[in-house]
Amino acid sequence: AFLSSFILDSVCWEVVGVAKLWNEWCRTSSTTNVLPTDSFCLFYRLISDPTVLLCQCSCYVAEDQQFQWLEKVFGSMQKEGLQVTILSTCPVADYKTQESTLTLASPFLKALKTKEFQEQVCCPLLEQPNIVRDLPAAVLSYCQVWQIPAVLYQCYTDVIKLDTVTIEAFKPLLSSKVLKSLVKDASESTKILKKFLTSSESHNNIYI
């Protein structure tokens, strides 16, 4: 939702690839009557600068599929001069701290980067003994092994459903070197975000 509202909502991008997945969390075996974001990873390319690629992954990538996914995605890219930014969310209950998580002002951002990433991060670094999981961790580990500059921004939230507060927690990233040239008018994007959430809530309502 953050990418759709603040970066992708323009004619500057074109879809150049798609990856369909199937596992116990993505049981759909046919594309009939299924939205692409329900069971696909979509790849976008910036029309004005083809070196800028964006992957929007809305489906679950199982542990035994992650290496194959990484090989297919990064195998077609030139690793020299490559830089990766990863955005992810997880429950605040996963955040390990000596104080109670009930007193934490969530949502909040933490960053984890590879050794080669030399730019300034937009939020505090993730402290030990915290860890990251699933596809974001796999991507960051892959970049560390291949010496690719990469940074992961993890948003810790205390809500289950999508909401404006959680999505806007990523706003500090709009000033980063990578994203600031891609964002449009932030105030207009906020309006688009609210419309996006309103339509999403209407779609998910159950009437009895």
mmCIF file of N, CA and C in Angstrom, residues 1-2 4-7 9 163-165 167-169 171 174 183-198:
data_model
loop_
_atom_site.group_PDB
_atom_site.id
_atom_site.type_symbol
_atom_site.label_atom_id
_atom_site.label_comp_id
_atom_site.label_asym_id
_atom_site.label_seq_id
_atom_site.Cartn_x
_atom_site.Cartn_y
_atom_site.Cartn_z
ATOM 1 N N ALA A 1 0.820 -1.201 0.000
ATOM 2 C CA ALA A 1 0.000 0.000 0.000
ATOM 3 C C ALA A 1 0.864 1.265 0.000
ATOM 4 N N PHE A 2 1.980 1.242 0.716
ATOM 5 C CA PHE A 2 2.887 2.391 0.742
ATOM 6 C C PHE A 2 3.462 2.645 -0.643
ATOM 7 N N SER A 4 2.272 1.573 -3.519
ATOM 8 C CA SER A 4 1.196 1.882 -4.464
ATOM 9 C C SER A 4 0.779 3.343 -4.372
ATOM 10 N N SER A 5 0.762 3.892 -3.158
ATOM 11 C CA SER A 5 0.272 5.252 -2.948
ATOM 12 C C SER A 5 1.330 6.315 -3.202
ATOM 13 N N PHE A 6 2.550 6.078 -2.754
ATOM 14 C CA PHE A 6 3.563 7.131 -2.783
ATOM 15 C C PHE A 6 4.531 7.034 -3.968
ATOM 16 N N ILE A 7 4.631 5.866 -4.597
ATOM 17 C CA ILE A 7 5.625 5.710 -5.657
ATOM 18 C C ILE A 7 5.021 5.197 -6.954
ATOM 19 N N ASP A 9 1.876 5.095 -8.017
ATOM 20 C CA ASP A 9 0.659 5.714 -8.540
ATOM 21 C C ASP A 9 0.997 6.797 -9.567
ATOM 22 N N ASP A 163 -3.695 -0.253 8.082
ATOM 23 C CA ASP A 163 -4.203 1.051 8.495
ATOM 24 C C ASP A 163 -3.231 2.148 8.078
ATOM 25 N N THR A 164 -3.744 3.380 8.061
ATOM 26 C CA THR A 164 -2.963 4.519 7.581
ATOM 27 C C THR A 164 -1.730 4.771 8.437
ATOM 28 N N VAL A 165 -1.863 4.636 9.744
ATOM 29 C CA VAL A 165 -0.759 4.936 10.661
ATOM 30 C C VAL A 165 0.436 4.029 10.387
ATOM 31 N N ILE A 167 1.173 2.356 7.587
ATOM 32 C CA ILE A 167 1.750 2.601 6.268
ATOM 33 C C ILE A 167 2.558 3.904 6.262
ATOM 34 N N GLU A 168 2.047 4.928 6.947
ATOM 35 C CA GLU A 168 2.752 6.212 6.971
ATOM 36 C C GLU A 168 4.005 6.171 7.840
ATOM 37 N N ALA A 169 4.203 5.078 8.574
ATOM 38 C CA ALA A 169 5.436 4.928 9.351
ATOM 39 C C ALA A 169 6.648 4.840 8.424
ATOM 40 N N LYS A 171 7.091 6.781 5.915
ATOM 41 C CA LYS A 171 7.303 8.097 5.303
ATOM 42 C C LYS A 171 8.728 8.646 5.428
ATOM 43 N N LEU A 174 11.043 8.448 2.439
ATOM 44 C CA LEU A 174 10.871 9.277 1.245
ATOM 45 C C LEU A 174 11.995 10.295 1.093
ATOM 46 N N VAL A 183 9.381 9.699 -5.552
ATOM 47 C CA VAL A 183 8.113 10.074 -4.946
ATOM 48 C C VAL A 183 7.520 11.305 -5.630
ATOM 49 N N LYS A 184 6.215 11.343 -5.668
ATOM 50 C CA LYS A 184 5.520 12.506 -6.217
ATOM 51 C C LYS A 184 5.164 13.441 -5.071
ATOM 52 N N ASP A 185 4.070 14.147 -5.206
ATOM 53 C CA ASP A 185 3.571 15.025 -4.158
ATOM 54 C C ASP A 185 3.068 14.171 -2.997
ATOM 55 N N ALA A 186 3.721 14.294 -1.823
ATOM 56 C CA ALA A 186 3.389 13.446 -0.684
ATOM 57 C C ALA A 186 1.977 13.695 -0.177
ATOM 58 N N SER A 187 1.522 14.949 -0.219
ATOM 59 C CA SER A 187 0.179 15.260 0.273
ATOM 60 C C SER A 187 -0.883 14.609 -0.608
ATOM 61 N N GLU A 188 -0.665 14.626 -1.921
ATOM 62 C CA GLU A 188 -1.597 13.982 -2.843
ATOM 63 C C GLU A 188 -1.570 12.467 -2.667
ATOM 64 N N SER A 189 -0.380 11.930 -2.403
ATOM 65 C CA SER A 189 -0.248 10.484 -2.188
ATOM 66 C C SER A 189 -0.978 10.049 -0.928
ATOM 67 N N THR A 190 -1.002 10.897 0.090
ATOM 68 C CA THR A 190 -1.722 10.578 1.327
ATOM 69 C C THR A 190 -3.220 10.454 1.049
ATOM 70 N N LYS A 191 -3.759 11.325 0.189
ATOM 71 C CA LYS A 191 -5.172 11.238 -0.175
ATOM 72 C C LYS A 191 -5.455 9.930 -0.913
ATOM 73 N N ILE A 192 -4.544 9.547 -1.804
ATOM 74 C CA ILE A 192 -4.694 8.306 -2.556
ATOM 75 C C ILE A 192 -4.649 7.113 -1.609
ATOM 76 N N LEU A 193 -3.778 7.195 -0.614
ATOM 77 C CA LEU A 193 -3.661 6.120 0.367
ATOM 78 C C LEU A 193 -4.963 5.923 1.132
ATOM 79 N N LYS A 194 -5.584 7.016 1.544
ATOM 80 C CA LYS A 194 -6.844 6.918 2.289
ATOM 81 C C LYS A 194 -7.944 6.309 1.430
ATOM 82 N N LYS A 195 -7.981 6.671 0.155
ATOM 83 C CA LYS A 195 -8.959 6.076 -0.753
ATOM 84 C C LYS A 195 -8.681 4.583 -0.934
ATOM 85 N N PHE A 196 -7.408 4.245 -1.002
ATOM 86 C CA PHE A 196 -7.016 2.838 -1.170
ATOM 87 C C PHE A 196 -7.471 2.013 0.020
ATOM 88 N N LEU A 197 -7.284 2.534 1.222
ATOM 89 C CA LEU A 197 -7.681 1.811 2.432
ATOM 90 C C LEU A 197 -9.193 1.727 2.557
ATOM 91 N N THR A 198 -9.895 2.792 2.169
ATOM 92 C CA THR A 198 -11.354 2.790 2.239
ATOM 93 C C THR A 198 -11.942 1.717 1.335
#
